[in-house]
Coordinates of C-alpha atoms in Angstrom, one line a residue:
M1 CA -11.4 13.0 15.8
R2 CA -13.7 14.8 13.1
K3 CA -11.9 17.7 11.5
D4 CA -15.1 19.8 11.6
V5 CA -18.7 19.5 13.0
R6 CA -21.8 20.2 11.1
I7 CA -24.9 21.2 13.1
L8 CA -28.7 21.3 11.8
L9 CA -31.3 22.8 13.8
V10 CA -34.7 21.5 13.0
G11 CA -38.2 22.0 14.5
E12 CA -41.9 23.3 13.9
P13 CA -42.2 27.1 12.6
K14 CA -41.9 29.8 15.3
V15 CA -39.9 27.7 17.9
G16 CA -37.2 30.1 17.7
K17 CA -34.5 28.0 15.6
T18 CA -33.3 31.3 13.7
S19 CA -33.2 33.2 17.1
L20 CA -30.9 30.7 18.9
I21 CA -28.4 31.1 16.1
M22 CA -28.4 34.8 15.9
S23 CA -28.0 35.1 19.7
L24 CA -25.3 32.8 19.7
V25 CA -23.5 35.1 16.9
S26 CA -24.5 38.6 18.2
E27 CA -24.6 37.7 21.7
E28 CA -28.1 39.6 21.9
F29 CA -31.5 38.9 21.2
P30 CA -32.3 40.1 17.4
D31 CA -35.0 42.8 17.1
E32 CA -35.9 41.5 13.7
V33 CA -35.6 37.7 13.0
P34 CA -35.4 36.6 9.4
L35 CA -37.2 33.3 8.0
R36 CA -33.9 31.6 7.9
A37 CA -30.2 32.5 9.0
E38 CA -27.6 31.8 6.5
E39 CA -25.1 29.0 7.2
I40 CA -22.7 30.1 9.7
T41 CA -19.0 28.7 10.3
I42 CA -17.3 29.3 13.7
P43 CA -13.7 29.0 13.6
A44 CA -11.6 26.4 15.5
D45 CA -10.0 29.0 17.8
V46 CA -13.0 30.1 19.2
T47 CA -14.5 26.6 19.9
P48 CA -13.8 24.8 23.0
E49 CA -12.7 21.4 21.3
R50 CA -10.6 23.4 18.7
V51 CA -12.9 22.1 15.5
P52 CA -14.5 24.4 13.1
T53 CA -18.2 24.4 13.5
H54 CA -20.9 24.8 10.9
I55 CA -24.4 25.7 12.0
V56 CA -27.5 25.3 9.4
D57 CA -30.8 26.5 9.9
Y58 CA -34.0 25.0 8.4
S59 CA -37.0 27.0 7.4
E60 CA -40.1 25.2 6.1
A61 CA -41.2 28.3 4.4
E62 CA -37.9 28.6 2.3
Q63 CA -36.8 25.1 1.8
S64 CA -38.2 22.1 0.2
D65 CA -38.6 18.6 1.9
E66 CA -35.9 17.6 -0.9
Q67 CA -33.6 20.2 0.6
L68 CA -34.4 19.1 4.0
Y69 CA -33.4 15.6 3.3
Q70 CA -30.1 16.5 1.9
E71 CA -29.1 18.8 5.1
I72 CA -30.2 15.8 7.0
S73 CA -27.8 13.5 5.3
K74 CA -24.8 16.1 5.6
A75 CA -25.3 16.8 9.3
N76 CA -23.3 15.5 12.0
V77 CA -25.6 16.3 14.8
I78 CA -29.4 17.5 14.6
C79 CA -30.9 19.6 17.3
I80 CA -34.6 19.2 17.4
V81 CA -35.8 22.5 18.8
Y82 CA -39.3 22.8 20.5
S83 CA -40.9 25.6 22.4
V84 CA -41.4 24.8 26.2
N85 CA -44.9 26.6 26.2
N86 CA -46.0 24.7 23.3
K87 CA -47.2 21.3 23.6
K88 CA -47.8 20.9 20.0
S89 CA -44.2 21.5 19.1
I90 CA -43.3 18.9 21.8
E91 CA -45.5 16.1 20.3
K92 CA -44.0 16.7 16.9
V93 CA -40.7 15.6 18.3
T94 CA -41.8 12.2 18.4
S95 CA -44.5 11.9 16.0
H96 CA -42.8 13.8 13.2
W97 CA -39.0 14.8 13.6
I98 CA -37.5 11.7 15.0
P99 CA -39.2 9.3 12.5
L100 CA -38.1 11.6 9.8
I101 CA -34.6 11.6 10.5
N102 CA -34.5 7.9 11.2
D103 CA -36.1 7.2 7.9
R104 CA -33.2 9.6 6.2
T105 CA -30.2 8.1 8.2
D106 CA -28.5 4.8 7.9
K107 CA -29.5 2.4 10.9
D108 CA -25.6 1.7 11.3
S109 CA -24.7 5.3 11.4
R110 CA -27.6 7.0 13.2
V111 CA -26.8 10.7 13.8
P112 CA -26.8 12.1 17.4
L113 CA -29.9 14.0 18.4
I114 CA -30.3 16.8 21.1
L115 CA -33.5 18.1 22.2
V116 CA -33.4 21.7 22.6
G117 CA -36.4 23.4 24.8
N118 CA -36.4 27.0 23.8
K119 CA -38.3 29.9 25.2
S120 CA -37.6 29.1 28.9
D121 CA -38.3 32.5 29.9
L122 CA -41.9 32.6 29.3
V123 CA -42.9 29.8 31.7
E124 CA -41.7 28.9 35.3
H125 CA -42.0 25.2 35.1
S126 CA -39.5 22.7 33.3
S127 CA -40.5 20.5 30.3
M128 CA -38.0 17.9 31.7
E129 CA -40.6 15.5 32.9
T130 CA -42.3 15.4 29.5
I131 CA -38.8 15.0 27.8
L132 CA -37.1 12.4 29.8
P133 CA -39.4 9.5 28.9
I134 CA -38.8 10.4 25.2
M135 CA -34.9 10.4 26.0
N136 CA -35.3 6.9 27.3
Q137 CA -37.4 5.7 24.6
Y138 CA -34.9 6.7 21.9
Q139 CA -31.1 5.8 22.1
D140 CA -29.9 8.3 19.5
I141 CA -30.8 11.2 21.6
E142 CA -27.6 12.4 23.3
T143 CA -29.0 15.0 25.7
C144 CA -31.6 17.5 26.5
V145 CA -31.0 21.3 27.2
E146 CA -33.6 24.1 28.0
C147 CA -32.4 27.5 26.9
S148 CA -34.0 31.2 25.9
A149 CA -32.8 32.8 23.0
K150 CA -34.2 36.2 24.4
N151 CA -32.2 36.3 27.6
L152 CA -29.2 34.2 26.2
K153 CA -29.8 31.3 28.8
N154 CA -27.6 28.2 27.9
I155 CA -27.2 29.4 24.3
S156 CA -23.3 28.5 24.2
E157 CA -24.0 25.5 26.2
L158 CA -26.3 24.0 23.8
F159 CA -23.9 24.5 20.9
Y160 CA -21.4 23.0 23.1
Y161 CA -23.3 19.8 23.9
A162 CA -23.9 19.5 20.0
Q163 CA -20.4 19.7 19.2
K164 CA -19.7 17.1 22.3
A165 CA -22.2 14.8 20.9
V166 CA -20.3 14.4 17.7
L167 CA -16.8 14.6 18.8
H168 CA -17.2 12.5 22.1
P169 CA -20.4 10.4 21.6
T170 CA -21.9 8.5 24.4
G171 CA -23.7 6.0 22.0
P172 CA -20.5 3.7 21.3
L173 CA -19.6 3.8 25.1
Y174 CA -22.3 3.4 27.0
C175 CA -25.9 1.7 27.4
P176 CA -28.0 4.0 29.5
E177 CA -30.8 1.2 30.1
Q178 CA -28.4 -1.0 31.8
K179 CA -26.1 1.6 33.2
E180 CA -23.1 -0.2 31.9
L181 CA -20.3 0.2 29.2
K182 CA -20.9 -1.4 25.8
P183 CA -18.9 -4.8 25.0
S184 CA -17.1 -2.8 22.2
C185 CA -16.3 -0.2 24.7
I186 CA -15.1 -3.0 27.3
K187 CA -13.1 -4.8 24.6
S188 CA -11.4 -1.6 23.4
L189 CA -10.4 -0.5 27.0
T190 CA -9.5 -4.0 28.0
R191 CA -6.7 -3.9 25.3
I192 CA -5.6 -0.6 26.7
F193 CA -5.2 -1.9 30.0
K194 CA -3.3 -4.9 28.8
V195 CA -0.9 -2.7 26.8
S196 CA -0.4 -0.3 29.6
D197 CA 0.2 -3.1 32.2
L198 CA 4.0 -3.2 31.4
D199 CA 4.9 -6.1 33.6
N200 CA 1.6 -8.0 32.9
D201 CA 0.6 -8.7 36.5
G202 CA -3.0 -7.9 36.2
I203 CA -3.0 -4.5 37.8
L204 CA -1.7 -0.7 37.1
N205 CA 0.9 0.4 39.6
D206 CA 1.5 4.0 40.5
N207 CA 4.4 4.0 37.7
E208 CA 2.1 2.5 35.0
L209 CA -0.8 4.8 35.9
N210 CA 1.4 7.7 35.7
F211 CA 3.0 6.6 32.4
F212 CA -0.8 6.1 31.0
Q213 CA -1.7 9.5 32.3
R214 CA 1.3 11.2 30.8
T215 CA 0.8 9.4 27.6
C216 CA -3.1 10.2 27.4
F217 CA -3.1 13.6 28.9
N218 CA 0.6 14.8 29.0
T219 CA 0.4 15.4 32.7
P220 CA 1.4 13.1 35.6
L221 CA -0.9 12.6 38.6
A222 CA 0.3 14.0 41.8
P223 CA 0.6 11.2 44.4
Q224 CA -2.5 12.3 46.4
A225 CA -4.4 12.4 43.1
L226 CA -3.4 8.8 42.4
E227 CA -4.3 7.9 46.1
D228 CA -7.8 9.8 45.7
V229 CA -8.6 7.9 42.4
K230 CA -7.8 4.6 44.0
N231 CA -10.1 5.5 47.1
V232 CA -12.9 6.0 45.1
V233 CA -12.7 2.6 43.3
R234 CA -12.4 1.2 46.7
R235 CA -15.4 2.8 48.1
N236 CA -17.4 1.3 45.1
M237 CA -15.6 -1.8 44.2
A238 CA -14.4 -4.8 46.5
D239 CA -11.6 -5.9 43.8
G240 CA -11.0 -2.6 42.0
V241 CA -7.9 -2.2 43.9
K242 CA -5.5 -4.9 44.3
D243 CA -2.0 -4.6 46.0
N244 CA -2.2 -0.9 46.0
G245 CA -2.8 -1.2 42.2
L246 CA -5.7 -0.3 39.8
S247 CA -7.4 -3.9 38.4
L248 CA -9.0 -4.1 35.2
K249 CA -12.3 -4.0 37.0
G250 CA -11.4 -0.7 38.6
F251 CA -10.0 0.8 35.2
L252 CA -13.4 0.2 33.8
F253 CA -15.4 1.1 36.5
L254 CA -13.5 4.7 36.3
H255 CA -14.6 4.9 32.7
T256 CA -18.0 4.0 33.5
L257 CA -17.9 6.9 36.4
F258 CA -16.4 9.4 33.8
I259 CA -19.2 8.7 31.4
Q260 CA -22.1 8.9 34.1
R261 CA -21.0 12.1 35.0
G262 CA -20.7 13.6 31.6
R263 CA -17.1 13.3 31.1
H264 CA -17.1 11.0 28.4
E265 CA -14.3 13.2 26.7
T266 CA -12.0 11.6 29.1
T267 CA -12.6 8.1 27.8
W268 CA -12.7 9.4 24.3
T269 CA -9.3 11.0 24.7
V270 CA -8.0 7.5 26.0
L271 CA -9.3 5.8 23.1
R272 CA -8.2 7.9 20.5
R273 CA -4.5 8.1 21.9
F274 CA -4.7 4.4 21.6
G275 CA -5.7 4.7 18.0
Y276 CA -9.6 4.1 17.9
D277 CA -12.1 5.9 15.7
D278 CA -15.7 6.8 16.4
D279 CA -16.8 3.3 16.1
L280 CA -14.1 1.7 18.3
E281 CA -12.2 0.2 15.5
L282 CA -8.3 1.1 15.1
T283 CA -7.8 3.6 12.3
Q284 CA -6.0 2.5 9.4
E285 CA -3.8 5.7 9.9
Y286 CA -2.9 4.1 13.3
L287 CA -2.1 0.5 12.2
F288 CA -0.7 1.2 8.9
P289 CA 1.4 4.5 9.0
M290 CA 3.1 5.5 5.6
I291 CA 6.5 4.2 5.0
K292 CA 8.4 4.8 1.7
M293 CA 9.8 1.6 0.3
P294 CA 12.1 2.6 -2.7
P295 CA 12.7 -0.6 -5.3
D296 CA 15.2 -3.1 -4.5
C297 CA 15.4 -2.5 -0.6
T298 CA 14.2 -4.5 2.1
T299 CA 12.7 -3.8 5.4
E300 CA 14.3 -4.5 8.9
L301 CA 13.4 -4.1 12.6
N302 CA 15.7 -1.5 14.1
H303 CA 17.6 -1.7 17.4
N304 CA 14.5 -0.1 19.5
A305 CA 12.0 -2.6 17.8
Y306 CA 13.9 -5.6 18.9
L307 CA 14.2 -4.1 22.4
F308 CA 10.4 -3.5 22.5
L309 CA 9.7 -7.0 21.3
Q310 CA 12.0 -8.5 23.9
S311 CA 10.1 -6.6 26.5
V312 CA 6.9 -8.2 25.2
F313 CA 8.4 -11.6 25.2
D314 CA 9.8 -11.2 28.6
K315 CA 6.3 -9.9 30.0
H316 CA 4.6 -12.9 28.9
D317 CA 7.1 -15.6 29.5
K318 CA 6.0 -16.1 33.1
D319 CA 7.9 -19.5 33.8
R320 CA 11.2 -17.8 32.6
D321 CA 12.0 -20.8 30.5
C322 CA 13.0 -18.7 27.3
A323 CA 10.1 -20.1 25.3
L324 CA 6.6 -19.2 25.0
S325 CA 4.1 -22.0 25.6
P326 CA 0.7 -21.9 23.8
D327 CA -0.9 -20.5 26.8
E328 CA 1.6 -17.8 26.9
V329 CA 1.3 -17.3 23.3
K330 CA -2.2 -16.9 23.4
D331 CA -1.9 -14.3 26.4
L332 CA 0.6 -12.2 24.3
F333 CA -2.1 -12.1 21.4
K334 CA -5.1 -11.0 23.4
V335 CA -4.6 -7.6 22.4
F336 CA -4.9 -8.6 18.9
P337 CA -8.6 -8.9 17.1
Y338 CA -7.4 -12.5 15.8
M339 CA -4.6 -14.8 16.4
P340 CA -1.6 -13.8 13.8
W341 CA 0.6 -17.0 14.3
G342 CA -0.8 -20.4 13.0
P343 CA 0.6 -23.7 13.6
D344 CA 3.1 -23.2 10.8
V345 CA 5.1 -20.8 12.8
N346 CA 6.4 -23.6 15.1
H347 CA 7.9 -25.1 11.9
T348 CA 9.2 -21.7 10.6
V349 CA 11.4 -20.7 13.6
C350 CA 13.6 -22.6 16.2
T351 CA 11.6 -24.4 18.9
N352 CA 12.5 -26.1 22.1
E353 CA 12.2 -29.7 22.9
Q354 CA 8.3 -29.5 23.8
G355 CA 7.8 -27.6 20.4
W356 CA 7.3 -24.1 22.1
I357 CA 8.9 -21.2 20.5
T358 CA 11.9 -19.8 21.8
Y359 CA 13.2 -16.5 22.3
Q360 CA 15.2 -16.6 19.5
G361 CA 12.3 -18.2 17.2
Y362 CA 10.1 -15.5 18.5
L363 CA 12.4 -12.6 17.4
S364 CA 13.1 -14.8 13.9
Q365 CA 9.4 -14.7 13.2
W366 CA 9.0 -10.9 13.9
T367 CA 12.1 -10.4 11.4
L368 CA 10.6 -12.7 8.8
T369 CA 7.3 -11.0 8.8
T370 CA 8.8 -7.7 8.6
Y371 CA 11.0 -8.7 5.8
L372 CA 8.2 -10.4 3.7
D373 CA 5.3 -8.2 4.5
V374 CA 6.3 -4.7 6.4
Q375 CA 2.4 -3.5 6.5
R376 CA 1.5 -6.7 8.7
S377 CA 4.4 -6.2 10.9
L378 CA 3.5 -2.5 11.3
E379 CA -0.1 -3.8 11.9
Y380 CA 1.0 -6.1 14.7
L381 CA 3.3 -3.5 16.2
G382 CA 0.2 -1.2 16.3
Y383 CA -1.8 -3.7 18.2
L384 CA 1.2 -4.3 20.7
G385 CA 1.1 -0.4 21.3
Y386 CA 4.8 0.3 20.1
S387 CA 4.2 3.9 19.1
I388 CA 2.5 4.7 22.6
I389 CA 5.0 2.7 24.9
Y390 CA 7.9 4.0 23.1
E391 CA 6.4 7.7 22.6
Q392 CA 6.9 7.5 18.6
E393 CA 4.8 9.3 16.2
S394 CA 4.0 5.6 14.7
Q395 CA 5.3 2.2 14.3
A396 CA 7.1 3.1 11.2
A397 CA 9.9 4.4 13.7
A398 CA 10.4 0.7 14.3
I399 CA 11.3 -0.1 10.8
T400 CA 14.8 0.4 8.9
V401 CA 14.6 0.5 5.1
T402 CA 17.9 -1.0 4.0
R403 CA 19.7 1.0 0.9
N404 CA 19.5 -0.4 -2.5
K405 CA 21.5 -3.8 -3.2
R406 CA 23.2 -2.0 -6.4
I407 CA 24.7 0.5 -3.8
D408 CA 26.1 -2.5 -1.7
L409 CA 27.5 -4.4 -4.5
Q410 CA 29.3 -1.1 -5.6
K411 CA 30.7 -0.5 -2.3
K412 CA 31.4 -4.2 -1.7
Q413 CA 29.9 -4.1 2.0
T414 CA 26.4 -4.0 3.4
Q415 CA 24.5 -2.8 6.5
R416 CA 21.7 -5.5 6.1
S417 CA 21.1 -8.1 8.7
V418 CA 18.6 -10.4 6.9
F419 CA 19.5 -12.4 3.8
R420 CA 17.1 -14.7 1.7
C421 CA 18.0 -17.7 0.3
N422 CA 15.6 -19.4 -2.1
V423 CA 15.5 -23.0 -2.3
L424 CA 14.8 -24.8 -5.5
G425 CA 14.6 -28.2 -6.5
G426 CA 12.7 -31.0 -8.2
R427 CA 10.0 -32.8 -6.2
G428 CA 11.4 -35.2 -3.4
S429 CA 14.8 -33.5 -3.7
G430 CA 14.9 -32.6 -0.1
K431 CA 14.1 -28.9 0.1
S432 CA 11.9 -29.2 3.0
A433 CA 14.3 -31.2 4.9
F434 CA 17.0 -28.5 4.4
L435 CA 14.9 -25.9 5.5
Q436 CA 14.0 -27.8 8.8
A437 CA 17.5 -29.0 9.4
F438 CA 18.4 -25.1 9.6
L439 CA 15.8 -25.2 12.5
G440 CA 17.8 -28.2 14.3
K441 CA 15.4 -30.9 13.4
N442 CA 16.6 -34.2 11.9
L443 CA 14.7 -36.3 9.8
Q444 CA 13.0 -38.2 12.6
G445 CA 11.7 -34.9 13.8
Q446 CA 10.5 -33.8 10.7
R447 CA 8.4 -36.6 10.2
R448 CA 6.3 -35.7 13.1
I449 CA 5.4 -32.6 11.4
R450 CA 1.6 -32.7 10.0
E451 CA 1.3 -32.0 6.1
D452 CA -1.2 -28.8 7.0
H453 CA 1.3 -27.7 9.7
K454 CA 4.2 -27.5 7.2
S455 CA 5.9 -24.1 6.3
F456 CA 7.8 -23.0 3.2
Y457 CA 10.0 -20.8 5.3
A458 CA 12.6 -21.3 7.7
I459 CA 14.5 -18.4 9.6
S460 CA 17.0 -18.5 12.3
T461 CA 20.5 -16.6 13.1
T462 CA 23.9 -17.4 11.9
Y463 CA 27.2 -15.7 12.8
V464 CA 29.5 -14.7 10.0
Y465 CA 32.8 -13.2 11.3
G466 CA 31.4 -12.7 14.7
Q467 CA 28.3 -10.8 13.5
E468 CA 24.8 -11.9 14.1
K469 CA 22.7 -12.2 10.8
Y470 CA 19.4 -13.7 9.9
L471 CA 19.1 -16.1 7.1
L472 CA 15.9 -16.5 5.6
L473 CA 15.3 -19.9 3.5
H474 CA 12.2 -19.9 1.2
E475 CA 11.4 -23.2 -0.5
V476 CA 10.2 -22.5 -4.0
M477 CA 7.4 -24.8 -5.5
P478 CA 9.0 -26.8 -8.5
D479 CA 7.3 -25.2 -11.6
F480 CA 10.3 -24.8 -14.2
D481 CA 7.8 -23.2 -16.8
F482 CA 7.1 -20.3 -14.5
L483 CA 9.3 -18.8 -11.8
S484 CA 7.8 -15.3 -10.4
E485 CA 10.1 -12.3 -9.6
A486 CA 9.7 -13.2 -5.9
D487 CA 11.2 -16.6 -6.7
L488 CA 14.1 -15.0 -8.4
A489 CA 14.6 -12.0 -6.0
C490 CA 17.0 -13.2 -3.2
D491 CA 20.6 -12.9 -1.9
V492 CA 21.5 -16.5 -2.6
V493 CA 20.1 -19.6 -4.4
C494 CA 20.4 -23.2 -3.4
L495 CA 19.7 -25.9 -6.0
V496 CA 19.1 -29.0 -4.5
Y497 CA 19.0 -32.6 -6.1
D498 CA 18.8 -35.9 -4.4
I499 CA 22.1 -38.0 -4.9
N500 CA 19.7 -41.2 -5.0
N501 CA 17.3 -40.2 -7.9
P502 CA 18.9 -40.3 -11.3
G503 CA 16.5 -37.7 -12.6
S504 CA 16.9 -35.3 -9.8
F505 CA 19.7 -33.0 -10.9
E506 CA 18.1 -32.3 -14.4
Y507 CA 15.6 -29.8 -12.9
C508 CA 18.6 -27.8 -11.0
A509 CA 20.8 -27.7 -14.2
K510 CA 17.8 -26.3 -16.2
V511 CA 16.7 -23.8 -13.7
Y512 CA 20.4 -22.4 -13.3
K513 CA 20.9 -22.3 -17.2
Q514 CA 17.4 -20.5 -17.7
Y515 CA 17.3 -18.1 -14.7
F516 CA 21.0 -17.8 -13.1
I517 CA 23.6 -18.3 -15.4
D518 CA 24.0 -14.7 -16.1
S519 CA 22.5 -13.4 -12.9
K520 CA 24.9 -12.0 -10.2
T521 CA 23.1 -13.8 -7.3
P522 CA 25.5 -16.3 -6.0
C523 CA 24.3 -20.1 -6.7
V524 CA 25.2 -23.3 -4.6
V525 CA 24.5 -26.8 -5.6
I526 CA 23.4 -29.0 -2.5
A527 CA 23.6 -32.9 -3.0
A528 CA 20.8 -33.9 -0.8
K529 CA 20.5 -37.3 1.0
S530 CA 24.3 -38.0 1.0
D531 CA 23.9 -40.7 3.6
L532 CA 22.5 -42.7 0.7
H533 CA 24.1 -44.5 -2.4
E534 CA 25.0 -41.9 -5.2
V535 CA 23.7 -42.7 -8.7
R536 CA 24.6 -41.3 -12.0
Q537 CA 22.5 -38.6 -12.9
H538 CA 20.8 -38.5 -16.3
H539 CA 22.0 -35.1 -17.2
S540 CA 24.8 -34.8 -20.1
L541 CA 27.0 -33.6 -17.4
S542 CA 27.8 -34.8 -13.9
P543 CA 26.7 -32.4 -11.1
H544 CA 30.5 -31.9 -10.5
E545 CA 31.4 -31.4 -14.2
F546 CA 28.2 -28.9 -14.5
C547 CA 29.6 -26.8 -11.4
R548 CA 33.2 -26.9 -13.0
K549 CA 31.9 -25.7 -16.2
H550 CA 29.8 -22.8 -14.8
K551 CA 32.4 -22.0 -12.4
L552 CA 30.2 -22.9 -9.1
H553 CA 31.5 -24.5 -6.2
P554 CA 31.4 -28.4 -6.2
P555 CA 28.1 -30.0 -5.1
Q556 CA 27.8 -29.5 -1.1
P557 CA 26.8 -32.9 0.4
F558 CA 24.0 -32.7 2.9
T559 CA 22.2 -35.1 5.0
C560 CA 19.7 -35.0 8.3
S561 CA 19.2 -38.5 8.9
M562 CA 21.6 -38.8 11.4
A563 CA 20.2 -38.9 15.3
E564 CA 21.8 -35.8 16.3
A565 CA 21.1 -32.3 15.4
P566 CA 22.1 -31.6 11.8
N567 CA 25.1 -29.8 11.2
K568 CA 24.9 -26.1 10.4
D569 CA 28.2 -25.1 8.7
I570 CA 26.3 -24.9 5.3
Y571 CA 23.8 -22.2 6.4
T572 CA 26.8 -20.2 7.7
R573 CA 28.4 -20.3 4.0
L574 CA 25.3 -19.5 2.5
T575 CA 24.9 -16.3 4.6
T576 CA 28.6 -15.4 4.2
M577 CA 28.0 -15.7 0.3
A578 CA 24.8 -13.5 0.3
M579 CA 26.5 -10.8 2.3
Y580 CA 29.6 -11.0 -0.1
P581 CA 28.1 -11.5 -3.6
H582 CA 31.0 -9.5 -5.2
S583 CA 33.8 -11.8 -3.9
R584 CA 35.3 -14.3 -6.2
L585 CA 34.8 -18.0 -6.1
R586 CA 34.7 -19.1 -2.4
C587 CA 36.1 -22.2 -0.7
M588 CA 33.1 -24.3 0.7
C589 CA 35.3 -26.5 2.8
A590 CA 34.3 -26.7 6.6
S591 CA 38.0 -26.1 7.9
N592 CA 38.5 -22.4 6.4
R593 CA 42.1 -23.2 6.2
C594 CA 42.6 -23.2 2.4
T595 CA 43.8 -20.4 0.4
Y596 CA 40.6 -19.2 -1.1
C597 CA 39.1 -19.0 2.7
L598 CA 42.1 -17.1 4.0
C599 CA 41.9 -14.6 1.2
Q600 CA 38.0 -14.0 2.2
N601 CA 38.6 -14.1 5.8
L602 CA 38.3 -10.7 7.7
L603 CA 41.7 -11.6 9.2
K604 CA 43.4 -11.1 5.7
L605 CA 44.0 -7.5 6.4
E606 CA 45.7 -8.4 9.6
L607 CA 47.8 -10.8 8.1
L608 CA 48.9 -8.7 5.3
R609 CA 50.0 -6.2 7.7
S610 CA 52.0 -8.6 9.6
I611 CA 53.8 -10.1 6.5
K612 CA 54.6 -6.6 5.4
A613 CA 56.0 -5.5 8.5
Q614 CA 58.2 -8.6 8.8
L615 CA 59.3 -8.0 5.1
R616 CA 60.4 -4.5 6.1
R617 CA 62.4 -6.2 9.2
V618 CA 63.9 -8.8 6.7
L619 CA 65.0 -5.8 4.5
F620 CA 66.7 -4.0 7.2
N621 CA 68.4 -7.2 8.5
R622 CA 71.5 -8.1 6.9
S623 CA 71.7 -11.6 8.0
S624 CA 73.0 -14.3 5.8
N625 CA 69.4 -15.8 5.6
T626 CA 68.0 -12.6 3.6
R627 CA 68.3 -14.1 0.3
F628 CA 66.0 -17.1 1.2
W629 CA 63.0 -15.2 3.2
I630 CA 62.7 -12.1 0.6
P631 CA 61.5 -14.4 -2.1
L632 CA 59.2 -16.3 0.2
F633 CA 57.7 -13.1 1.6
L634 CA 57.4 -11.6 -1.8
F635 CA 55.2 -15.1 -2.8
L636 CA 53.1 -14.7 0.5
L637 CA 52.4 -11.1 -0.5
H638 CA 51.3 -12.1 -3.9
V639 CA 49.0 -14.8 -2.6
F640 CA 47.3 -12.7 -0.2
T641 CA 46.9 -9.6 -2.6
F642 CA 46.0 -11.3 -5.7
C643 CA 44.6 -14.6 -5.0

């Protein structure tokens, strides 16, 4: 809603413009009327809408045409004053004033007009018969009011209507000729209905209506009041009430009725609560609330956001198969002005056998969007009505900004849930296959993906020591001469080469030596297509020698050409390395049974405590075996403490 209102009074000389202003201010008819009243500001606390109001007078005798044009351009609403006992002043409304105002205002943002018939105390008849055809001819005219500055009739009402025309305009909502809501208004109210329909059954039941009422007007409806509302709809529409709930048609009818009865402020209150501006567009402030993003931090959804998204999924998963069919996805995004997810999403997250996005895949895509583009995520949550349903100030309440990664390294622990792995390698090395295998697709399934549906991202969950974490894989295009900050900013790096291509490893070696040799980011070499024959690489060092020289793990064999779903152990290890980049060289074996694995296992502390306890018992035990056990325990203690 506007922060202030500027009202301009125009009209022929001697129609009483100045008298109207002075009568409003002094609450009595002035004995002497100046040619023009000074601009008056009415404080917010005295106006019905609690908005400061500026009232500006116009005098042909004191002001030039240029000054008039400037005032017209600054006005939020214009009152064209005529005298009810002067036919010439009425004729000038259409022959002079309305054309003049229209010429000086933009067609797309016309200023609302109010026709004011002054001096009603001088006649016994009404001018409405003459004025009504004018109102029907010009859509910019909000209303007409007859008043008298002399006996103070309708003076306060006049300026209230002018204020209301600015703050709650009828024009964007309703077409008086067709006596129905405008398409843009229907579209906005339909979105509001769908957001408020929490169970997605197509009707607003009593609980949903009460929640809607409390959300918009801060007060619930009494049971009898609810029944009265539904009875009004029943009497006027056959299908406005279904199963004792309000249908979309009934909801739209109620707002049509509000506007027809002059209560369009009710509809505007609803629209503004759901984020709409005067043009029935969602405001930038609603869609993109401010969120502070310090450097070297990431953004994640918090627990409440995941609960909300889960409720949205359940609301649209009508067949309860834990996946969203194409029709269910379309239904979910009907509250959006566009379809936010393209066909590439089905190859970015996990899907079922039919290619439909699963529940886990759905949450993964939201996690990906929040991590890569938090503003886009805020926008999407705004369309879904997160701040309204969860009664938050804005969608920013759904976002957690993680602490600086340097602090994580210092403390040797992290609270983050999303970790990024950039996958680099030469063309044809198997990067795309590595991403798709993370989603459970073998080579045969990957061949069915259309070229224009491919994705450079893959995200899913892994479990590290019983904790669910998201691993985000990003395939970096092979351009050795230039890697951007985004290509380098990640938690772990995968260098992929094709064991069957003798020139494939050269790219990985060059990239590592130029960008990552002095980096604290963990790096892993992936020997892709391990089902094929391994050939000698053209690089001066073999991949194993290169890894040994630079203290990297040995190349990890990987293939997804088998019939069954690819093994996902490597992705768990990548997530573990991303979580604990401060740790020393890690074992990459699948068994987790060697010394290095045990050292990094979270059970290490428990084992250490157990050894110490056993050592104490041995020291206090005077049996003949003491000499044998003490050296053994001391050795184990050394291994678990210092390895």
